Amino acid sequence: MNNKKVKKIISIIAIITVVLLLIALYLYKNHNATISQDTHQSASASKGEAKDSTSNSAAPDPNSNNKDEGIETDQPINFQSVSAENKPIIVNFGSEGCPPCRKFKPILQSLSDEYGDKLYIRYIDVWKHPELQGDFQFEYIPSQVIFNKDGSPYVPSQELIDNFQFQVIKNKEGKHIYTLHQGPLPEEVLTVIIKEMI
């Protein structure tokens, strides 16, 4: 065999080897992702079965704001249903893996306990339940979206916008669709906002 043929055969073998390695890597990753997803679905199904088997009463309303229950939810929020009850809405997006979120959560819980049925506060762990973020766009957590009791977006004062970087989020037509704050808010600021809304 001459040198040209040997080089050509080596090149073909090298290309085939690289392609096979890429295919093997792809299959390995997909296999692990499938196992992880199956495990997550099995765990979720087991939790669901446990909830169903331990409770003979009606399922609790995920939109209720009783003092006995925590504010964290793993359910989608029905904003129309809550605004039909004439309650202001504060939804915080955070995570247990985020230290500022862990510090902020008890403040939200305390305010929920204090204002009871006059206010709807929920905490969504976006690392556990990223699908519950919906169309709300934020860059970091904790982040809050705030709505008035009639369901319209809360309109912060210019002072709040300047001092606490509230964002008025608008759609393509320029309509205000929600109010966003990124980062934890001081309890006294939240209290002022709540008193203004209820």
PDB file of C-alpha atoms in Angstrom:
ATOM      1  CA  MET A   1       0.000   0.000   0.000  1.00  0.00           C
ATOM      2  CA  ASN A   2       1.235   3.415  -0.810  1.00  0.00           C
ATOM      3  CA  ASN A   3       1.274   6.373   1.579  1.00  0.00           C
ATOM      4  CA  LYS A   4      -1.771   8.071   0.020  1.00  0.00           C
ATOM      5  CA  LYS A   5      -4.008   5.044   0.590  1.00  0.00           C
ATOM      6  CA  VAL A   6      -2.806   4.614   4.193  1.00  0.00           C
ATOM      7  CA  LYS A   7      -3.465   8.307   4.962  1.00  0.00           C
ATOM      8  CA  LYS A   8      -6.922   8.074   3.373  1.00  0.00           C
ATOM      9  CA  ILE A   9      -7.832   4.964   5.409  1.00  0.00           C
ATOM     10  CA  ILE A  10      -6.557   6.598   8.630  1.00  0.00           C
ATOM     11  CA  SER A  11      -8.600   9.736   7.872  1.00  0.00           C
ATOM     12  CA  ILE A  12     -11.767   7.693   7.284  1.00  0.00           C
ATOM     13  CA  ILE A  13     -11.222   5.691  10.482  1.00  0.00           C
ATOM     14  CA  ALA A  14     -10.633   8.912  12.450  1.00  0.00           C
ATOM     15  CA  ILE A  15     -13.844  10.476  11.101  1.00  0.00           C
ATOM     16  CA  ILE A  16     -15.872   7.336  11.843  1.00  0.00           C
ATOM     17  CA  THR A  17     -14.399   7.203  15.368  1.00  0.00           C
ATOM     18  CA  VAL A  18     -15.318  10.842  16.065  1.00  0.00           C
ATOM     19  CA  VAL A  19     -18.869  10.326  14.730  1.00  0.00           C
ATOM     20  CA  LEU A  20     -19.305   7.188  16.858  1.00  0.00           C
ATOM     21  CA  LEU A  21     -18.035   9.012  19.952  1.00  0.00           C
ATOM     22  CA  LEU A  22     -20.486  11.880  19.357  1.00  0.00           C
ATOM     23  CA  ILE A  23     -23.374   9.418  18.910  1.00  0.00           C
ATOM     24  CA  ALA A  24     -22.361   7.551  22.073  1.00  0.00           C
ATOM     25  CA  LEU A  25     -22.161  10.807  24.042  1.00  0.00           C
ATOM     26  CA  TYR A  26     -25.583  11.912  22.753  1.00  0.00           C
ATOM     27  CA  LEU A  27     -27.161   8.556  23.665  1.00  0.00           C
ATOM     28  CA  TYR A  28     -25.527   8.624  27.105  1.00  0.00           C
ATOM     29  CA  LYS A  29     -26.855  12.125  27.880  1.00  0.00           C
ATOM     30  CA  ASN A  30     -30.353  11.302  26.638  1.00  0.00           C
ATOM     31  CA  HIS A  31     -30.387   8.069  28.617  1.00  0.00           C
ATOM     32  CA  ASN A  32     -29.437   9.916  31.829  1.00  0.00           C
ATOM     33  CA  ALA A  33     -31.997  12.660  31.144  1.00  0.00           C
ATOM     34  CA  THR A  34     -34.701  10.030  30.613  1.00  0.00           C
ATOM     35  CA  ILE A  35     -33.784   8.273  33.846  1.00  0.00           C
ATOM     36  CA  SER A  36     -33.804  11.590  35.725  1.00  0.00           C
ATOM     37  CA  GLN A  37     -37.173  12.546  34.231  1.00  0.00           C
ATOM     38  CA  ASP A  38     -38.667   9.123  35.006  1.00  0.00           C
ATOM     39  CA  THR A  39     -37.406   9.356  38.584  1.00  0.00           C
ATOM     40  CA  HIS A  40     -38.875  12.862  38.958  1.00  0.00           C
ATOM     41  CA  GLN A  41     -42.217  11.737  37.510  1.00  0.00           C
ATOM     42  CA  SER A  42     -42.286   8.680  39.782  1.00  0.00           C
ATOM     43  CA  ALA A  43     -41.564  10.828  42.819  1.00  0.00           C
ATOM     44  CA  SER A  44     -44.267  13.309  41.776  1.00  0.00           C
ATOM     45  CA  ALA A  45     -46.742  10.508  41.218  1.00  0.00           C
ATOM     46  CA  SER A  46     -45.892   9.011  44.609  1.00  0.00           C
ATOM     47  CA  LYS A  47     -46.424  12.385  46.275  1.00  0.00           C
ATOM     48  CA  GLY A  48     -49.728  12.765  44.460  1.00  0.00           C
ATOM     49  CA  GLU A  49     -50.842   9.271  45.547  1.00  0.00           C
ATOM     50  CA  ALA A  50     -49.819  10.015  49.104  1.00  0.00           C
ATOM     51  CA  LYS A  51     -51.850  13.225  49.104  1.00  0.00           C
ATOM     52  CA  ASP A  52     -54.869  11.458  47.650  1.00  0.00           C
ATOM     53  CA  SER A  53     -54.703   8.543  50.058  1.00  0.00           C
ATOM     54  CA  THR A  54     -54.237  10.631  53.202  1.00  0.00           C
ATOM     55  CA  SER A  55     -57.005  13.119  52.557  1.00  0.00           C
ATOM     56  CA  ASN A  56     -60.671  12.198  52.415  1.00  0.00           C
ATOM     57  CA  SER A  57     -61.786  15.820  52.454  1.00  0.00           C
ATOM     58  CA  ALA A  58     -61.940  18.139  49.469  1.00  0.00           C
ATOM     59  CA  ALA A  59     -58.593  19.375  48.180  1.00  0.00           C
ATOM     60  CA  PRO A  60     -57.588  22.728  49.662  1.00  0.00           C
ATOM     61  CA  ASP A  61     -58.128  25.755  47.483  1.00  0.00           C
ATOM     62  CA  PRO A  62     -54.666  26.786  46.200  1.00  0.00           C
ATOM     63  CA  ASN A  63     -55.902  30.369  46.115  1.00  0.00           C
ATOM     64  CA  SER A  64     -56.977  30.523  49.746  1.00  0.00           C
ATOM     65  CA  ASN A  65     -54.846  32.611  52.092  1.00  0.00           C
ATOM     66  CA  ASN A  66     -55.615  31.059  55.471  1.00  0.00           C
ATOM     67  CA  LYS A  67     -53.332  31.924  58.361  1.00  0.00           C
ATOM     68  CA  ASP A  68     -52.780  28.193  59.031  1.00  0.00           C
ATOM     69  CA  GLU A  69     -51.151  27.475  55.692  1.00  0.00           C
ATOM     70  CA  GLY A  70     -47.839  28.629  54.299  1.00  0.00           C
ATOM     71  CA  ILE A  71     -47.501  30.909  51.326  1.00  0.00           C
ATOM     72  CA  GLU A  72     -45.395  28.540  49.214  1.00  0.00           C
ATOM     73  CA  THR A  73     -47.300  26.897  46.383  1.00  0.00           C
ATOM     74  CA  ASP A  74     -46.576  24.335  43.715  1.00  0.00           C
ATOM     75  CA  GLN A  75     -49.788  25.136  41.831  1.00  0.00           C
ATOM     76  CA  PRO A  76     -50.405  27.643  39.035  1.00  0.00           C
ATOM     77  CA  ILE A  77     -52.020  30.827  40.301  1.00  0.00           C
ATOM     78  CA  ASN A  78     -55.453  31.701  39.000  1.00  0.00           C
ATOM     79  CA  PHE A  79     -55.120  35.487  38.934  1.00  0.00           C
ATOM     80  CA  GLN A  80     -58.701  35.991  37.699  1.00  0.00           C
ATOM     81  CA  SER A  81     -60.143  33.937  40.546  1.00  0.00           C
ATOM     82  CA  VAL A  82     -58.166  35.878  43.160  1.00  0.00           C
ATOM     83  CA  SER A  83     -59.065  39.277  41.716  1.00  0.00           C
ATOM     84  CA  ALA A  84     -62.730  38.147  41.641  1.00  0.00           C
ATOM     85  CA  GLU A  85     -62.388  37.858  45.437  1.00  0.00           C
ATOM     86  CA  ASN A  86     -61.253  41.512  45.501  1.00  0.00           C
ATOM     87  CA  LYS A  87     -57.782  40.754  46.921  1.00  0.00           C
ATOM     88  CA  PRO A  88     -54.487  42.417  46.019  1.00  0.00           C
ATOM     89  CA  ILE A  89     -51.927  39.904  44.763  1.00  0.00           C
ATOM     90  CA  ILE A  90     -48.216  39.658  45.545  1.00  0.00           C
ATOM     91  CA  VAL A  91     -46.413  36.708  44.010  1.00  0.00           C
ATOM     92  CA  ASN A  92     -42.778  36.209  44.933  1.00  0.00           C
ATOM     93  CA  PHE A  93     -40.503  34.080  42.758  1.00  0.00           C
ATOM     94  CA  GLY A  94     -37.593  32.688  44.738  1.00  0.00           C
ATOM     95  CA  SER A  95     -35.858  29.482  45.756  1.00  0.00           C
ATOM     96  CA  GLU A  96     -34.633  27.745  48.880  1.00  0.00           C
ATOM     97  CA  GLY A  97     -31.176  27.680  47.255  1.00  0.00           C
ATOM     98  CA  CYS A  98     -31.074  31.495  47.261  1.00  0.00           C
ATOM     99  CA  PRO A  99     -29.997  33.092  50.610  1.00  0.00           C
ATOM    100  CA  PRO A 100     -31.821  36.435  50.042  1.00  0.00           C
ATOM    101  CA  CYS A 101     -34.976  34.455  49.150  1.00  0.00           C
ATOM    102  CA  ARG A 102     -34.751  32.457  52.393  1.00  0.00           C
ATOM    103  CA  LYS A 103     -34.479  35.705  54.394  1.00  0.00           C
ATOM    104  CA  PHE A 104     -37.338  37.356  52.491  1.00  0.00           C
ATOM    105  CA  LYS A 105     -39.813  34.458  52.683  1.00  0.00           C
ATOM    106  CA  PRO A 106     -40.572  34.834  56.450  1.00  0.00           C
ATOM    107  CA  ILE A 107     -41.334  38.537  55.893  1.00  0.00           C
ATOM    108  CA  LEU A 108     -43.870  37.604  53.228  1.00  0.00           C
ATOM    109  CA  GLN A 109     -45.336  34.908  55.480  1.00  0.00           C
ATOM    110  CA  SER A 110     -45.627  37.360  58.376  1.00  0.00           C
ATOM    111  CA  LEU A 111     -47.448  39.896  56.170  1.00  0.00           C
ATOM    112  CA  SER A 112     -49.737  37.171  54.868  1.00  0.00           C
ATOM    113  CA  ASP A 113     -50.554  36.163  58.446  1.00  0.00           C
ATOM    114  CA  GLU A 114     -51.093  39.782  59.489  1.00  0.00           C
ATOM    115  CA  TYR A 115     -53.435  40.748  56.661  1.00  0.00           C
ATOM    116  CA  GLY A 116     -55.157  37.361  56.371  1.00  0.00           C
ATOM    117  CA  ASP A 117     -58.095  37.285  53.986  1.00  0.00           C
ATOM    118  CA  LYS A 118     -57.578  40.855  52.763  1.00  0.00           C
ATOM    119  CA  LEU A 119     -54.483  39.933  50.758  1.00  0.00           C
ATOM    120  CA  TYR A 120     -53.172  37.107  48.582  1.00  0.00           C
ATOM    121  CA  ILE A 121     -49.434  36.388  48.908  1.00  0.00           C
ATOM    122  CA  ARG A 122     -47.787  33.382  47.314  1.00  0.00           C
ATOM    123  CA  TYR A 123     -44.183  32.173  47.086  1.00  0.00           C
ATOM    124  CA  ILE A 124     -43.111  30.087  44.081  1.00  0.00           C
ATOM    125  CA  ASP A 125     -39.823  28.191  44.123  1.00  0.00           C
ATOM    126  CA  VAL A 126     -38.739  28.634  40.497  1.00  0.00           C
ATOM    127  CA  TRP A 127     -35.940  26.094  40.792  1.00  0.00           C
ATOM    128  CA  LYS A 128     -38.404  23.394  41.837  1.00  0.00           C
ATOM    129  CA  HIS A 129     -41.238  24.625  39.602  1.00  0.00           C
ATOM    130  CA  PRO A 130     -39.838  26.655  36.674  1.00  0.00           C
ATOM    131  CA  GLU A 131     -43.065  26.115  34.731  1.00  0.00           C
ATOM    132  CA  LEU A 132     -44.928  28.314  37.250  1.00  0.00           C
ATOM    133  CA  GLN A 133     -42.948  31.402  36.192  1.00  0.00           C
ATOM    134  CA  GLY A 134     -45.334  31.744  33.260  1.00  0.00           C
ATOM    135  CA  ASP A 135     -44.817  34.838  31.144  1.00  0.00           C
ATOM    136  CA  PHE A 136     -43.235  36.883  33.919  1.00  0.00           C
ATOM    137  CA  GLN A 137     -39.719  37.923  32.918  1.00  0.00           C
ATOM    138  CA  PHE A 138     -37.084  38.649  35.542  1.00  0.00           C
ATOM    139  CA  GLU A 139     -33.315  38.340  35.685  1.00  0.00           C
ATOM    140  CA  TYR A 140     -32.783  37.285  39.283  1.00  0.00           C
ATOM    141  CA  ILE A 141     -34.578  36.197  42.417  1.00  0.00           C
ATOM    142  CA  PRO A 142     -36.297  37.046  44.607  1.00  0.00           C
ATOM    143  CA  SER A 143     -38.646  38.910  42.272  1.00  0.00           C
ATOM    144  CA  GLN A 144     -42.195  40.022  42.923  1.00  0.00           C
ATOM    145  CA  VAL A 145     -45.174  40.782  40.701  1.00  0.00           C
ATOM    146  CA  ILE A 146     -47.911  42.918  42.246  1.00  0.00           C
ATOM    147  CA  PHE A 147     -51.540  43.394  41.222  1.00  0.00           C
ATOM    148  CA  ASN A 148     -54.328  45.539  42.688  1.00  0.00           C
ATOM    149  CA  LYS A 149     -57.461  43.909  44.071  1.00  0.00           C
ATOM    150  CA  ASP A 150     -59.333  44.549  40.805  1.00  0.00           C
ATOM    151  CA  GLY A 151     -56.685  42.546  38.933  1.00  0.00           C
ATOM    152  CA  SER A 152     -55.011  45.565  37.348  1.00  0.00           C
ATOM    153  CA  PRO A 153     -51.227  45.938  37.705  1.00  0.00           C
ATOM    154  CA  TYR A 154     -50.119  47.853  40.773  1.00  0.00           C
ATOM    155  CA  VAL A 155     -48.839  51.298  39.762  1.00  0.00           C
ATOM    156  CA  PRO A 156     -45.895  52.290  41.948  1.00  0.00           C
ATOM    157  CA  SER A 157     -45.227  55.899  42.803  1.00  0.00           C
ATOM    158  CA  GLN A 158     -42.312  57.626  41.113  1.00  0.00           C
ATOM    159  CA  GLU A 159     -40.541  57.534  44.483  1.00  0.00           C
ATOM    160  CA  LEU A 160     -40.799  53.717  44.601  1.00  0.00           C
ATOM    161  CA  ILE A 161     -39.617  53.456  41.014  1.00  0.00           C
ATOM    162  CA  ASP A 162     -36.630  55.712  41.749  1.00  0.00           C
ATOM    163  CA  ASN A 163     -35.675  54.297  45.171  1.00  0.00           C
ATOM    164  CA  PHE A 164     -36.506  50.614  44.724  1.00  0.00           C
ATOM    165  CA  GLN A 165     -36.273  50.099  40.944  1.00  0.00           C
ATOM    166  CA  PHE A 166     -39.847  48.943  40.356  1.00  0.00           C
ATOM    167  CA  GLN A 167     -40.453  48.129  36.708  1.00  0.00           C
ATOM    168  CA  VAL A 168     -43.680  48.777  34.842  1.00  0.00           C
ATOM    169  CA  ILE A 169     -43.812  45.982  32.258  1.00  0.00           C
ATOM    170  CA  LYS A 170     -45.741  46.748  29.090  1.00  0.00           C
ATOM    171  CA  ASN A 171     -46.789  44.627  26.129  1.00  0.00           C
ATOM    172  CA  LYS A 172     -46.070  45.451  22.459  1.00  0.00           C
ATOM    173  CA  GLU A 173     -49.090  47.759  22.337  1.00  0.00           C
ATOM    174  CA  GLY A 174     -47.739  49.751  25.305  1.00  0.00           C
ATOM    175  CA  LYS A 175     -50.343  48.463  27.793  1.00  0.00           C
ATOM    176  CA  HIS A 176     -49.145  48.012  31.395  1.00  0.00           C
ATOM    177  CA  ILE A 177     -49.460  44.247  31.991  1.00  0.00           C
ATOM    178  CA  TYR A 178     -47.670  43.791  35.328  1.00  0.00           C
ATOM    179  CA  THR A 179     -45.452  45.510  37.855  1.00  0.00           C
ATOM    180  CA  LEU A 180     -42.164  43.830  38.713  1.00  0.00           C
ATOM    181  CA  HIS A 181     -39.659  44.298  41.496  1.00  0.00           C
ATOM    182  CA  GLN A 182     -36.392  42.350  41.525  1.00  0.00           C
ATOM    183  CA  GLY A 183     -34.655  41.721  44.840  1.00  0.00           C
ATOM    184  CA  PRO A 184     -36.051  41.647  48.366  1.00  0.00           C
ATOM    185  CA  LEU A 185     -38.144  44.606  49.472  1.00  0.00           C
ATOM    186  CA  PRO A 186     -37.892  46.058  52.982  1.00  0.00           C
ATOM    187  CA  GLU A 187     -40.854  45.018  55.139  1.00  0.00           C
ATOM    188  CA  GLU A 188     -41.866  48.634  55.752  1.00  0.00           C
ATOM    189  CA  VAL A 189     -42.053  49.298  51.993  1.00  0.00           C
ATOM    190  CA  LEU A 190     -44.183  46.203  51.449  1.00  0.00           C
ATOM    191  CA  THR A 191     -46.439  47.261  54.322  1.00  0.00           C
ATOM    192  CA  VAL A 192     -46.975  50.691  52.740  1.00  0.00           C
ATOM    193  CA  ILE A 193     -47.813  49.075  49.383  1.00  0.00           C
ATOM    194  CA  ILE A 194     -50.222  46.616  51.011  1.00  0.00           C
ATOM    195  CA  LYS A 195     -52.013  49.323  52.990  1.00  0.00           C
ATOM    196  CA  GLU A 196     -52.330  51.357  49.813  1.00  0.00           C
ATOM    197  CA  MET A 197     -53.896  48.419  47.957  1.00  0.00           C
ATOM    198  CA  ILE A 198     -56.336  46.968  50.526  1.00  0.00           C
TER     199      ILE A 198
END
